[in-house]
Short mmCIF file of C-alpha atoms and ligand atoms in Angstrom, two decimals:
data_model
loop_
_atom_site.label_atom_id
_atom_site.label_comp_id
_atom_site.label_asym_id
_atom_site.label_seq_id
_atom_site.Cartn_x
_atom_site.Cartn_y
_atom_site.Cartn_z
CA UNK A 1 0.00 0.00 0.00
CA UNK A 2 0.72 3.79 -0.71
CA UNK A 3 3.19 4.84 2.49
CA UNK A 4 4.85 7.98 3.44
CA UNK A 5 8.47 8.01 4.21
CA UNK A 6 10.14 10.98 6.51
CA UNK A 7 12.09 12.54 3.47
CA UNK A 8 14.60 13.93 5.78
CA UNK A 9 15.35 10.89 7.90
CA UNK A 10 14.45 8.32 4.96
CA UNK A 11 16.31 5.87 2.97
CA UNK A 12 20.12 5.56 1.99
CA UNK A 13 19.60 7.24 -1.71
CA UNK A 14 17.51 9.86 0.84
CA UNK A 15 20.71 11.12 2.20
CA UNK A 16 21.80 12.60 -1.07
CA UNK A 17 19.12 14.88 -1.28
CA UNK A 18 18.75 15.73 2.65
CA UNK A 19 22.55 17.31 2.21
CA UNK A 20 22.33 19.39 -0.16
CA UNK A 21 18.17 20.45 0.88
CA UNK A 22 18.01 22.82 3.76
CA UNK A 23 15.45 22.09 6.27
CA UNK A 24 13.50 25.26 6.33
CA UNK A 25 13.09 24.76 2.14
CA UNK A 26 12.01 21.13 3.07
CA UNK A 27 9.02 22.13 5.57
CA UNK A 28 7.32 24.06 3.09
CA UNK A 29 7.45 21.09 0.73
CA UNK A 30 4.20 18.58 0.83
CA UNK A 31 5.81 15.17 2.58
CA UNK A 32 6.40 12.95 -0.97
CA UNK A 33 4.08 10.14 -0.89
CA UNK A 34 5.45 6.74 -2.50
CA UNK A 35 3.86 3.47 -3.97
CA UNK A 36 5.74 -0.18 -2.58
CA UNK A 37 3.73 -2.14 -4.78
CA UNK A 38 3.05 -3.00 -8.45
CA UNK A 39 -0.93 -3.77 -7.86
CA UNK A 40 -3.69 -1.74 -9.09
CA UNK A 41 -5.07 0.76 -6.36
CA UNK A 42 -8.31 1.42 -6.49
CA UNK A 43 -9.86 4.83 -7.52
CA UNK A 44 -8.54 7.58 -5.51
CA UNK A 45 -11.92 9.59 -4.60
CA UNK A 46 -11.09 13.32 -4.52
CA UNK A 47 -11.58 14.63 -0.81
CA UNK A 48 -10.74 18.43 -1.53
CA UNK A 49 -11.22 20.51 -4.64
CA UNK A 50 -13.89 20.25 -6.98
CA UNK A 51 -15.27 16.37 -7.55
CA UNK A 52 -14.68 14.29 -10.63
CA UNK A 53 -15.18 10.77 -11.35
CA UNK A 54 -11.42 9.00 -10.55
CA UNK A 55 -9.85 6.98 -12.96
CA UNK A 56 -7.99 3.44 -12.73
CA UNK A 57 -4.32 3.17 -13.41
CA UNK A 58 -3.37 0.00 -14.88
CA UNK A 59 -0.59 -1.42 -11.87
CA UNK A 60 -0.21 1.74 -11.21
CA UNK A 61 -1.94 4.35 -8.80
CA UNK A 62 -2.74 8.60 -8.74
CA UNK A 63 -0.83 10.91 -6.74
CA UNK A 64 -2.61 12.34 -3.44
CA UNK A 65 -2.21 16.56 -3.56
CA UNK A 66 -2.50 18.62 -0.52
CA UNK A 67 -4.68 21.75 -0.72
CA UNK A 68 -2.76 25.45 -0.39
CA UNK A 69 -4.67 28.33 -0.25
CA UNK A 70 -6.34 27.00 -3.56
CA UNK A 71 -3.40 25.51 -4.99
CA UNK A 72 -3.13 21.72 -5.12
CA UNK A 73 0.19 20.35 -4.39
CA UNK A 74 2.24 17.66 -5.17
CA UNK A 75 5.08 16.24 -5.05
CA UNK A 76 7.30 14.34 -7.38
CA UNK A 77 10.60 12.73 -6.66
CA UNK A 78 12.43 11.09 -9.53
CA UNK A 79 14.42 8.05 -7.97
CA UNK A 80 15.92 4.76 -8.61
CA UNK A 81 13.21 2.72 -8.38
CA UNK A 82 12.96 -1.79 -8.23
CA UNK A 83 10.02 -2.33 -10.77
CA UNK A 84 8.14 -5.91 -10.80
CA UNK A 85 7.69 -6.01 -14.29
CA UNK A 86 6.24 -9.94 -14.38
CA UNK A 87 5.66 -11.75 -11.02
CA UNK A 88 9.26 -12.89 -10.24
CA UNK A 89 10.59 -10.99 -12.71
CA UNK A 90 12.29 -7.46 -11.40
CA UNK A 91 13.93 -4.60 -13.55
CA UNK A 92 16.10 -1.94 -11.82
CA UNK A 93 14.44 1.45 -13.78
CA UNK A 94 14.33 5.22 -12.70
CA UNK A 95 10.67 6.37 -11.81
CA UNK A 96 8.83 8.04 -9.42
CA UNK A 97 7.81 7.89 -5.86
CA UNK A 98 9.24 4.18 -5.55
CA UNK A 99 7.85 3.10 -9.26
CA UNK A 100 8.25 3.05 -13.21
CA UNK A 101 5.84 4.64 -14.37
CA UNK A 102 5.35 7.38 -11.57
CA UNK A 103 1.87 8.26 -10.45
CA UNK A 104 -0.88 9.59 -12.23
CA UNK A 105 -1.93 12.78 -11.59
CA UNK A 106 -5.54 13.99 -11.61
CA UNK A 107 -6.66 17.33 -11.67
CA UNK A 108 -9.94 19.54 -12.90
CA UNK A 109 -10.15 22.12 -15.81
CA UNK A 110 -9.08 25.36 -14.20
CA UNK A 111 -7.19 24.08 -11.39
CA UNK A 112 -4.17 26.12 -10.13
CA UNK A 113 -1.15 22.85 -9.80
CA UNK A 114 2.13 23.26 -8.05
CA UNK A 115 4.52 20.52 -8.59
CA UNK A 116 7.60 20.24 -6.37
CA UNK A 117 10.02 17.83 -8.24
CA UNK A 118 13.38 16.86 -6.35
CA UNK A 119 15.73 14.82 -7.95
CA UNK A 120 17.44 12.47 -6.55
CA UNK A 121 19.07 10.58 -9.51
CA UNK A 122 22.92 10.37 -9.98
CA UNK A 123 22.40 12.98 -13.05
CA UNK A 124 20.46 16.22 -14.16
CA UNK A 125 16.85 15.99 -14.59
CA UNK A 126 13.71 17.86 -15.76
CA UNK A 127 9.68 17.21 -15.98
CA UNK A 128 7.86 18.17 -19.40
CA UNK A 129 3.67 18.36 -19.36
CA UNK A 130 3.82 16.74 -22.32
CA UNK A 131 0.21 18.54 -24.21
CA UNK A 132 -0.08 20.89 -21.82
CA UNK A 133 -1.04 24.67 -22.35
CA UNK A 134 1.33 26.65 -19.85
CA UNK A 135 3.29 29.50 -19.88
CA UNK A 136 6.76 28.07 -21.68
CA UNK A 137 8.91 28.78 -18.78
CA UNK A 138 6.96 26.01 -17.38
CA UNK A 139 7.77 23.42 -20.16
CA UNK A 140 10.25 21.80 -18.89
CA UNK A 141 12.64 21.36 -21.64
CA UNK A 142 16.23 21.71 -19.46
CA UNK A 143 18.11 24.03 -21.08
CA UNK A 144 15.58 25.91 -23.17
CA UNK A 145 13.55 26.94 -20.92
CA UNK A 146 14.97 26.19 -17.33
CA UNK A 147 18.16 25.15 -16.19
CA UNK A 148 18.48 21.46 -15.14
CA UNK A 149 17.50 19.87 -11.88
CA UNK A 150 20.82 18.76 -10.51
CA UNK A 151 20.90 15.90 -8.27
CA UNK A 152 19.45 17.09 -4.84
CA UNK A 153 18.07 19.93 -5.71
CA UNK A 154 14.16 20.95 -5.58
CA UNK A 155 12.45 22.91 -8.56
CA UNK A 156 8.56 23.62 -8.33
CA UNK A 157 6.46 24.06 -11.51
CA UNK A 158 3.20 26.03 -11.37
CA UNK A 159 0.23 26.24 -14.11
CA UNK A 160 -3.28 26.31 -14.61
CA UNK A 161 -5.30 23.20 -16.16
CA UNK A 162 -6.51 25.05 -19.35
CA UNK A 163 -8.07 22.44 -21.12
CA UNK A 164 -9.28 18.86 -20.11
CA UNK A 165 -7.92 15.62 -21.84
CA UNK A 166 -5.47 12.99 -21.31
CA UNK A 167 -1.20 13.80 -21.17
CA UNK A 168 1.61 12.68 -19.92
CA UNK A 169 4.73 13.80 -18.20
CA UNK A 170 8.31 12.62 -18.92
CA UNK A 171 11.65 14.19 -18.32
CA UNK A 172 13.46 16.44 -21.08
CA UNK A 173 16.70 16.06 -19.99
CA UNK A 174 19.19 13.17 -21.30
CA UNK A 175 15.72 11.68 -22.61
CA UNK A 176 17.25 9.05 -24.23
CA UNK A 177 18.47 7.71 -20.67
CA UNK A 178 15.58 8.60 -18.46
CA UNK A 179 12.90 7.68 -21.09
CA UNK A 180 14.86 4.41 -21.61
CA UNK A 181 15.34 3.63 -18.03
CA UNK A 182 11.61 3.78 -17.23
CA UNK A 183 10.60 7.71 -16.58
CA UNK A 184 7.47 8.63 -17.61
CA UNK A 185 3.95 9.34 -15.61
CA UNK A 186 0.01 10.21 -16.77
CA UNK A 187 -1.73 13.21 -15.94
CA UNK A 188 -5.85 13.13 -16.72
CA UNK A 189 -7.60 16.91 -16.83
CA UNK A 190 -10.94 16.33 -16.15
CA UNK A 191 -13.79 18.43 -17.33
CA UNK A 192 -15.12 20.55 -14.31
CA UNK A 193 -18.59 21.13 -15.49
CA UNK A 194 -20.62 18.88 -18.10
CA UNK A 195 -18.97 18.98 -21.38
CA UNK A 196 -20.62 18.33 -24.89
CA UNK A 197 -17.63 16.23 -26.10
CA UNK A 198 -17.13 14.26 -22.73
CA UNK A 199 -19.43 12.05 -21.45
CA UNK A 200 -19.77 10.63 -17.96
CA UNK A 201 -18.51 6.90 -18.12
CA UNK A 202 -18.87 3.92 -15.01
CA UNK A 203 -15.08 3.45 -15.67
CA UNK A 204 -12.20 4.76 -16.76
CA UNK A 205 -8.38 3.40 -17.26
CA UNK A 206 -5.33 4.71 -18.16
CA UNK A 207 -1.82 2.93 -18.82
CA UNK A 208 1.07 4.42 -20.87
CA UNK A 209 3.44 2.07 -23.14
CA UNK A 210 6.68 1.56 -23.08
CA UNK A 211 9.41 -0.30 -24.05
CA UNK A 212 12.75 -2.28 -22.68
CA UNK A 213 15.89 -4.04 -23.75
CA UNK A 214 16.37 -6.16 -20.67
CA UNK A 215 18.77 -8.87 -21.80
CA UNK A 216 17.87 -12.70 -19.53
CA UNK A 217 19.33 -12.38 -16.74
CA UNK A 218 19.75 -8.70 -16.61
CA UNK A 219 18.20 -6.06 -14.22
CA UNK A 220 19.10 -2.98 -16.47
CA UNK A 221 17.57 -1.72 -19.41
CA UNK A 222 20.45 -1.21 -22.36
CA UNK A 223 19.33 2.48 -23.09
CA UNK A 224 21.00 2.43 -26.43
CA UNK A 225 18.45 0.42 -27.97
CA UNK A 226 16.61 2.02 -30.71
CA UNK A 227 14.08 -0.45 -31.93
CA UNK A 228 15.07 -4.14 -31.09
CA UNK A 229 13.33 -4.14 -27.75
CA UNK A 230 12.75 -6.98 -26.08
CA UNK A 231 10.10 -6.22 -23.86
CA UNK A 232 6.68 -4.30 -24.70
CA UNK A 233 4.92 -3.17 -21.60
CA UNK A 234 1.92 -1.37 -20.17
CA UNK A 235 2.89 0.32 -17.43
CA UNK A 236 6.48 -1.29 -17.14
CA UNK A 237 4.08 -4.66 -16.71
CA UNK A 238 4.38 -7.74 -19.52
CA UNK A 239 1.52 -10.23 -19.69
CA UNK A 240 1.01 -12.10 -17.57
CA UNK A 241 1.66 -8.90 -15.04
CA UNK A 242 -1.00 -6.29 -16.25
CA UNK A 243 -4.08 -6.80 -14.57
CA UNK A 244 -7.29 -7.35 -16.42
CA UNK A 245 -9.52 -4.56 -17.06
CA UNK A 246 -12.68 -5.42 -14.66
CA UNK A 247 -16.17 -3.88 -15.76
CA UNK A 248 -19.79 -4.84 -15.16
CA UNK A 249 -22.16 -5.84 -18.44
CA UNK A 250 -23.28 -2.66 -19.68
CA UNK A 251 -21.36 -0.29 -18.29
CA UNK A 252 -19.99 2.88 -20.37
CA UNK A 253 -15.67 2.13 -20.36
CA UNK A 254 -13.28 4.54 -21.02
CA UNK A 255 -9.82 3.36 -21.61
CA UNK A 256 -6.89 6.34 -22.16
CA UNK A 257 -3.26 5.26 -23.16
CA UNK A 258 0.06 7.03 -23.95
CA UNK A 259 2.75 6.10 -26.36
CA UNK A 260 6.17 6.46 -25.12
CA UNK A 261 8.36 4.16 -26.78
CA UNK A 262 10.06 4.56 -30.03
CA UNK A 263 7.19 3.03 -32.80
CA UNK A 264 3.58 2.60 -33.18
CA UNK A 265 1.09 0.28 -31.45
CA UNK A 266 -2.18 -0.78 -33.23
CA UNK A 267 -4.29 -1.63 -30.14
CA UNK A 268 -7.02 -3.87 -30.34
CA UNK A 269 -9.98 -4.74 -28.32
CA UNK A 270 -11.79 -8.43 -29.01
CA UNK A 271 -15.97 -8.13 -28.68
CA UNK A 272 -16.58 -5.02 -28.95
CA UNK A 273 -16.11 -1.83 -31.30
CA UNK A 274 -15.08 1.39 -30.09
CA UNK A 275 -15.12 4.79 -30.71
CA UNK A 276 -11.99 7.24 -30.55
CA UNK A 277 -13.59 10.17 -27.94
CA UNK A 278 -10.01 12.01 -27.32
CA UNK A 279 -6.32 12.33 -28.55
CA UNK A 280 -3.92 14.52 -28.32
CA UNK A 281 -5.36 17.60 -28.80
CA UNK A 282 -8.28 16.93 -26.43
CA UNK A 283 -11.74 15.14 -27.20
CA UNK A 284 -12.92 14.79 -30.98
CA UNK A 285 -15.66 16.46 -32.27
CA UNK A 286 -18.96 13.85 -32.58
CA UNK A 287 -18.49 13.87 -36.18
CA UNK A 288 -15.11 13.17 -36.78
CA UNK A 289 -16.01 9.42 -34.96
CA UNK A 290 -16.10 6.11 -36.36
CA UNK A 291 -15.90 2.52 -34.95
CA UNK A 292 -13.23 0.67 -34.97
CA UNK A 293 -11.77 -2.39 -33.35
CA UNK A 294 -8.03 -1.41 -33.02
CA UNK A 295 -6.30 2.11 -33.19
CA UNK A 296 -2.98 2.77 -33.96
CA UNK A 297 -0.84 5.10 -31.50
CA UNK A 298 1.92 6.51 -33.17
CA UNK A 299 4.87 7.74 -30.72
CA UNK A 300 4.56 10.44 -28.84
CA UNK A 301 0.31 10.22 -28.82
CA UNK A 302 -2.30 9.36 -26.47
CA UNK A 303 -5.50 7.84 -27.40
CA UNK A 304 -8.75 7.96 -25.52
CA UNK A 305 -11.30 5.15 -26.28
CA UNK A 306 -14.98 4.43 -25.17
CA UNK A 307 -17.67 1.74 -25.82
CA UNK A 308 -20.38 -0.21 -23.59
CA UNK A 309 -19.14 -3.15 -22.37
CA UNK A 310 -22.37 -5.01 -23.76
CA UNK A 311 -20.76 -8.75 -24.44
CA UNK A 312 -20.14 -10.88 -21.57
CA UNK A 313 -16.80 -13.10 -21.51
CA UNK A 314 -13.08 -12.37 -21.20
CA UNK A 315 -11.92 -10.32 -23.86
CA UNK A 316 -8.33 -10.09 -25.24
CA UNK A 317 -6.78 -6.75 -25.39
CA UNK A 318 -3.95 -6.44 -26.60
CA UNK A 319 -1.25 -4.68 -29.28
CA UNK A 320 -1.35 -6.35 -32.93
CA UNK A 321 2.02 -6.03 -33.83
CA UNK A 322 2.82 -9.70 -32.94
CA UNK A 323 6.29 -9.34 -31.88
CA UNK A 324 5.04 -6.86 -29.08
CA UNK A 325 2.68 -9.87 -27.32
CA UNK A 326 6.24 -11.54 -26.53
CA UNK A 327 8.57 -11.54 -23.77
CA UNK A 328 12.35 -11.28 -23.72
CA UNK A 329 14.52 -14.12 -25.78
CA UNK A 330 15.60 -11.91 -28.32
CA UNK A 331 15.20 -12.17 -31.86
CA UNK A 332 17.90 -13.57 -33.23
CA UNK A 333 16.48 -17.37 -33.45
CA UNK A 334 15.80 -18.46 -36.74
CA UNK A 335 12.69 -19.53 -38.01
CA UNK A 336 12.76 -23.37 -38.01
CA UNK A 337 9.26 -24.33 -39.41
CA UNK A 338 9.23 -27.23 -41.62
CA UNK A 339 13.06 -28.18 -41.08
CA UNK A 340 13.77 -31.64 -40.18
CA UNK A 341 16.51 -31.91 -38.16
CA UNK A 342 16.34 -34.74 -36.24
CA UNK A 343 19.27 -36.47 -37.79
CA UNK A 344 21.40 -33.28 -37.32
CA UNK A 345 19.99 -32.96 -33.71
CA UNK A 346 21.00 -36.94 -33.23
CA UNK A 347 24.69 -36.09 -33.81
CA UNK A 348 24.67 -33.11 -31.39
CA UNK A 349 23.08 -35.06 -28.35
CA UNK A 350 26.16 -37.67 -28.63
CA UNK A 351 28.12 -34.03 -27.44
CA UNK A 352 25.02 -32.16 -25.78
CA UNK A 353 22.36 -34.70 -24.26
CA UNK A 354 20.09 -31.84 -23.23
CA UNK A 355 20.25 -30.21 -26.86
CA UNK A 356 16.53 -29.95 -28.06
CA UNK A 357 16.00 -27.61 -31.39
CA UNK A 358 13.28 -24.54 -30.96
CA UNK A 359 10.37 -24.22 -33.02
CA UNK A 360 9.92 -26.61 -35.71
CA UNK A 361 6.24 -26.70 -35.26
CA UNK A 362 6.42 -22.64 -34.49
CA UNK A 363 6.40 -20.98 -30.90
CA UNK A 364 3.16 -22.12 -29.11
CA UNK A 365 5.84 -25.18 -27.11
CA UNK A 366 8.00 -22.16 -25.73
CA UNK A 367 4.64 -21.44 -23.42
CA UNK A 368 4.91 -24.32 -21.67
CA UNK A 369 8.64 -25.55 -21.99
CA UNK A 370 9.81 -25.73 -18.34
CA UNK A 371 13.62 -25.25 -20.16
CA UNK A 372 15.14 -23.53 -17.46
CA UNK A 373 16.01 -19.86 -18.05
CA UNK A 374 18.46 -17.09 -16.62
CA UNK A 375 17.72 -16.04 -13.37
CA UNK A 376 15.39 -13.06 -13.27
CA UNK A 377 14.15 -13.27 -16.92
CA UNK A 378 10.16 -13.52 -18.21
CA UNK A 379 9.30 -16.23 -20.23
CA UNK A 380 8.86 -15.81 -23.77
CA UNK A 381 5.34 -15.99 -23.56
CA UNK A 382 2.79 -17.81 -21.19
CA UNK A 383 0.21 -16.66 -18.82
CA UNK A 384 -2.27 -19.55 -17.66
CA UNK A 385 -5.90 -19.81 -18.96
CA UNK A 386 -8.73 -21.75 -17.85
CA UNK A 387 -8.58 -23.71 -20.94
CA UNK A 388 -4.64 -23.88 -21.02
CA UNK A 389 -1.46 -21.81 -21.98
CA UNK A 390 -2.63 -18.51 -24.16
CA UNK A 391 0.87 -18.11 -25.30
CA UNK A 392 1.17 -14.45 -25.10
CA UNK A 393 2.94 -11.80 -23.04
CA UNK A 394 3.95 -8.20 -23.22
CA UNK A 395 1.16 -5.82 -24.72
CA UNK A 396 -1.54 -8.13 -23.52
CA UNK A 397 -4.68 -7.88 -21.19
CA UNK A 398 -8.01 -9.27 -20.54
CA UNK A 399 -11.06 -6.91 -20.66
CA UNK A 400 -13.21 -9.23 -17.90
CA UNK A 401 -17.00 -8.15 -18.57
CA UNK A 402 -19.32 -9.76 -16.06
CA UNK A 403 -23.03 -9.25 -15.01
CA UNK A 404 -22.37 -9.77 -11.25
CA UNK A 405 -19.87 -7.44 -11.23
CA UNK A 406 -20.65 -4.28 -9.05
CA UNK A 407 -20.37 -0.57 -9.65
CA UNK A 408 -17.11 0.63 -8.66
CA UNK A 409 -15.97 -3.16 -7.99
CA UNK A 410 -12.70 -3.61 -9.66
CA UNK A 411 -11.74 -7.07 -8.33
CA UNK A 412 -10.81 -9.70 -10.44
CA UNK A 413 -13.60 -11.92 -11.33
CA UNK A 414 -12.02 -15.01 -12.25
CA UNK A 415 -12.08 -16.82 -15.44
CA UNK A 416 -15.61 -16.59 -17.06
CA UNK A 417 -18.04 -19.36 -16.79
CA UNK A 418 -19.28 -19.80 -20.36
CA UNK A 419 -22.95 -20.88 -20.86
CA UNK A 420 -23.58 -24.53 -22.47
CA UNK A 421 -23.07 -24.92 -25.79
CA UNK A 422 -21.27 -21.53 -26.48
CA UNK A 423 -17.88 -22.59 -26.41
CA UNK A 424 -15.74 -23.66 -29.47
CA UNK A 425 -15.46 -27.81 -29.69
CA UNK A 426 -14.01 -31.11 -31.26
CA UNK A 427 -15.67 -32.08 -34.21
CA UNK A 428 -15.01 -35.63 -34.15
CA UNK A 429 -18.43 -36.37 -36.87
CA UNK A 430 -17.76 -37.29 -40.64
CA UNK A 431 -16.37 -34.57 -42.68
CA UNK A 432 -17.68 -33.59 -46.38
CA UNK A 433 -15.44 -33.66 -49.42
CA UNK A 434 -14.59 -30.09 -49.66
CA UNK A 435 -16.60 -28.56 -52.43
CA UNK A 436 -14.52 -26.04 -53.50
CA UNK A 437 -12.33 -26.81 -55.93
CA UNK A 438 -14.94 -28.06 -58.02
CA UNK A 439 -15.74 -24.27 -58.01
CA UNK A 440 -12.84 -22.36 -57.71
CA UNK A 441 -10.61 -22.27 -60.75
CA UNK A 442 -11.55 -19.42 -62.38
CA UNK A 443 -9.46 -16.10 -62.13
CA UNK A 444 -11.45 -12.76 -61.90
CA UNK A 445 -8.63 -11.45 -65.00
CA UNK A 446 -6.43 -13.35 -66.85
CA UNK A 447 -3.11 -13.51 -66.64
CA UNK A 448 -0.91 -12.34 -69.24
CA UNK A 449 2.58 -13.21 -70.42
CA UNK A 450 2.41 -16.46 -68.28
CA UNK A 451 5.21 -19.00 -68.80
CA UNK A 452 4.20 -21.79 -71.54
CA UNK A 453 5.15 -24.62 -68.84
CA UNK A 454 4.23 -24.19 -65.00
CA UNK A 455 7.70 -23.45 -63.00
CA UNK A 456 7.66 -26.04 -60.57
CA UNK A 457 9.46 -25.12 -56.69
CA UNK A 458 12.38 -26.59 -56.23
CA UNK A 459 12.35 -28.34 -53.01
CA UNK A 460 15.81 -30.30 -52.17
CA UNK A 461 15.50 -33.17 -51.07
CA UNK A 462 17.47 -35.58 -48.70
CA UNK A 463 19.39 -38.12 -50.80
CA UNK A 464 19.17 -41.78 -49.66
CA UNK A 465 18.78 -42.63 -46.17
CA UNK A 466 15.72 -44.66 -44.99
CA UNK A 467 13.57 -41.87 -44.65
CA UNK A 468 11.39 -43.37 -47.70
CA UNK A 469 12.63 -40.69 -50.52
CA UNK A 470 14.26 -43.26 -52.05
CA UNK A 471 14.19 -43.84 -56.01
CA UNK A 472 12.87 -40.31 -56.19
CA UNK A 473 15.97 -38.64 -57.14
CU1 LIG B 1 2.94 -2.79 -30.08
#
C-alpha cells in the first residue's frame, strides 16, 4: 500500500538529497508520498477541490495533492526505483515515488497545480507536461527553458489546467536515458462542469506504453536500444503482469493510453467496437467518430477510447504487432518451421544430451517448456488460462466483462463461466469432401505473359537414407 516516508530521515539514496536540501526549504514542501507495490489501487476519490469521477491506473496508482490556499500540491521525486515487471521478474528502472511509471496525476479544468520535483538521480533531470497549455517557462525542456534539476536539488512548476484531456509527463533532460530507463507518468484533466464532447462513463483506465531491452538475466535496461526491444509493456508490466480490465455488463468504459516508446502500437480490443472520444489535442468532435476495433498510436500520442461493455466473456486486449505480445529471448532465433533436423539434432546429443531444437512446429511449445532460463528473466510468452497456456505476453490484457460485477468493484472476477453450448469444440463427426475446388478455378482477369510450362518449386531433397525418398531422385 501507498506509504509515506520521513524525506529527511528516509532511505540511503535519501541522504543525497537531505545534504544538499536545507530544512526550512524542506518544511514548506508537501511530505512525498510513494507506492511499494506493483498492484492496481483502487480509484482515488477526490476529498478536496472540486469532484470528478477518478480513474484506474493500470498497476499503477494517482498521486494524493494537498490543498494550499487554492493551490493543489504535489510532489514528485524522480528516484531509482525496483520495478516488478512480471511476477518474479524485477527490472532496476528510474521512476517516481518508488515506481516506473510514476503516479498519475488527476486534476480539474481550471485548477491552479504546483509541482515540487526533487531529484534524486545520480544525473540532471527535468519534468515536461507533455500537451499541456502553460506559460513556456513552465515546459520543462532543461536548457531551453529552465536550467536542469541537478541531483538534490528541488524545482517547483506552477500552471493552470486550461483544457481537459489525457497527457503525460516525462523528463526532457538526457531523454534518451531517463525515457529508456523507465521515466514517464500520466496526468488526466478532467472536465469541471458537463462537457458536450465528454461524457460521464462507469469506468475509466489509463496505462502508458513503453518499451525495454532487458537482456535474460539482466536487471538494467540497455538504453542504447533504438528499436530491437525486447520487452513491450503497459505500465512497465508484460503479460502475464497487467491486470485485467474489470467492468460490469453494460457499463460505459473509457480506456486512455500514452505512447512512449520509439514506434507505433495498433491496439485492439476483441468483442466489442469502439469509438476514438479524445487524442492529443483533447476530445474529438462527434463527427469526426467512427468505430473501430483497433487504433494505432503513433509515438509520442495518447488515445482515448470508449464503448459499452455489452458482451459478456473475457476479452483479449492487446497490441497487434505480434512481436510486441512476446517476452524477452531476443530475436535472433531463426525460423525453423518445416526443417527436419532430427538427424542433425542426433549427432549433437552424442556431445550435448540436453540439446533440443526450438520451433519446428512454431512458438506455441515455448509457453509451456519448463527449459530452465536465466535467473530473473520472463518467459517468452505464457500466462495460464482456464482452458490452457494462451501463449502471449507483453502488450496483452483481458477486458473481464461480467453481469455480477458491481459498480465501482474492480476485483478480479475469475475466469468466465461460459454458458452450455457456447464454447468452441471437437468435431469428431464425418467430414464432407470439400466442395470447393470443383468451383474455384476461375481467375477474376487473366493472366498475361504467363510462362508456356508451370515453374515447378524446387524443393531439395534428402538423398538416400531410410527416410522413404528413395528412387525419387
Ligand atoms: Cu505494439
Amino acid at each position: 500500500m501507498t506509504n509515506r516516508r520521513n524525506f529527511l530521515l528516509g532511505s540511503a539514496a535519501g541522504a543525497v538529497a537531505a545534504t544538499s536540501v536545507s530544512k526550512v526549504a524542506m518544511a514548506a514542501l508537501p511530505e512525498p508520498v510513494v507506492q511499494t507495490t506493483p498492484n492496481t489501487m483502487p480509484p482515488l476519490v477526490p476529498s478536496t477541490g472540486r469532484p470528478y469521477n477518478p480513474i484506474v491506473t493500470l498497476n499503477g496508482w494517482t498521486l494524493p495533492w494537498r490543498m494550499n490556499q487554492g493551490v493543489k500540491e504535489f510532489h514528485l521525486v524522480a528516484e531509482p526505483v525496483v520495478r516488478e515487471m512480471a511476477p518474479g521478474f524485477k527490472a532496476h528502472l528510474w521512476g517516481y515515488n518508488g515506481q516506473s511509471p510514476g503516479p498519475t496525476i488527476e486534476v480539474v479544468e481550471g485548477d491552479r497545480v504546483r509541482i515540487f520535483v526533487t531529484n534524486k538521480l545520480p544525473e540532471r533531470t527535468s519534468i515536461h507536461w507533455h500537451g499541456q497549455r502553460l506559460p513556456n517557462g513552465m515546459d520543462g525542456v532543461s536548457g531551453l527553458t529552465q536550467p536542469a534539476i541537478e541531483p538534490g536539488k528541488t524545482f517547483v512548476y506552477e500552471f493552470i489546467a486550461r483544457r481537459p484531456g489525457t497527457f503525460m509527463y516525462h523528463p526532457h533532460a538526457d531523454e534518451m536515458t531517463q525515457m529508456a530507463m523507465g521515466m514517464m507518468g500520466f496526468w488526466v484533466t478532467h472536465p469541471k462542469a458537463k462537457h458536450p464532447l465528454i461524457d460521464e462513463v462507469d469506468r475509466d483506465f489509463v496505462f502508458l506504453l513503453n518499451s525495454y531491452d532487458i537482456e535474460p538475466g539482466a536487471y538494467t535496461p540497455k538504453i542504447m536500444t533504438m528499436l530491437d526491444f525486447n520487452l513491450w509493456s503497459w505500465n512497465s508490466r508484460v503479460f502475464p503482469g497487467i491486470d485485467s480490465l474489470n467492468v460490469r455488463k453494460g457499463d460505459k468504459v473509457r480506456i486512455r493510453f500514452g505512447n512512449l516508446t520509439m514506434t507505433n502500437h495498433p491496439i485492439h480490443l476483441h468483442g466489442h467496437e469502439f469509438l476514438v472520444t479524445g487524442t492529443d489535442g483533447g476530445p474529438t468532435p462527434k463527427s469526426t467518430r467512427w468505430y473501430e476495433v483497433t487504433t494505432d498510436v503513433a509515438v509520442g500520442q495518447m488515445r482515448q477510447i470508449e464503448f459499452i461493455a455489452d458482451e459478456e466473456g473475457d476479452w483479449a486486449f492487446h497490441c497487434h504487432k505480434s512481436h510486441h505480445t512476446m517476452n524477452a529471448m531476443g530475436h535472433d532465433v531463426p525460423t525453423m518451421i518445416g526443417v527436419d533436423h532430427r538427424g542433425v539434432v542426433k549427432e549433437i546429443n552424442k556431445l550435448i544430451p540436453d540439446y533440443m531444437v526450438m520451433g519446428e512446429r512454431g512458438m506455441g511449445d515455448m509457453a509451456e517448456m519448463e527449459m530452465p532460463l536465466p535467473d530473473n528473466t520472463a518467459k517468452m510468452m505464457g500466462g495460464e488460462g482456464p482452458f490452457g497456456s494462451v501463449e502471449m505476453g507483453g502488450m496483452f490484457s483481458v477486458l473481464k466483462v461480467r453481469k455480477e460485477q458491481k459498480r465501482g468493484d474492480y476485483s478480479d472476477p475469475g475466469w468466465f463461466k461460459h454458458p452450455s453450448g457456447t464454447n468452441a469444440f471437437e468435431w469428431t463427426g464425418s467430414l464432407p469432401e470439400p466442395a470447393r475446388f470443383a468451383s474455384e478455378g476461375g481467375q477474376s482477369m487473366p493472366s498475361r505473359g504467363k510462362p508456356k510450362q508451370d515453374i515447378e518449386v524446387q524443393v531439395r531433397k534428402p538423398q538416400g537414407g531410410s527416410s522413404g525418398h528413395s528412387g525419387h531422385h
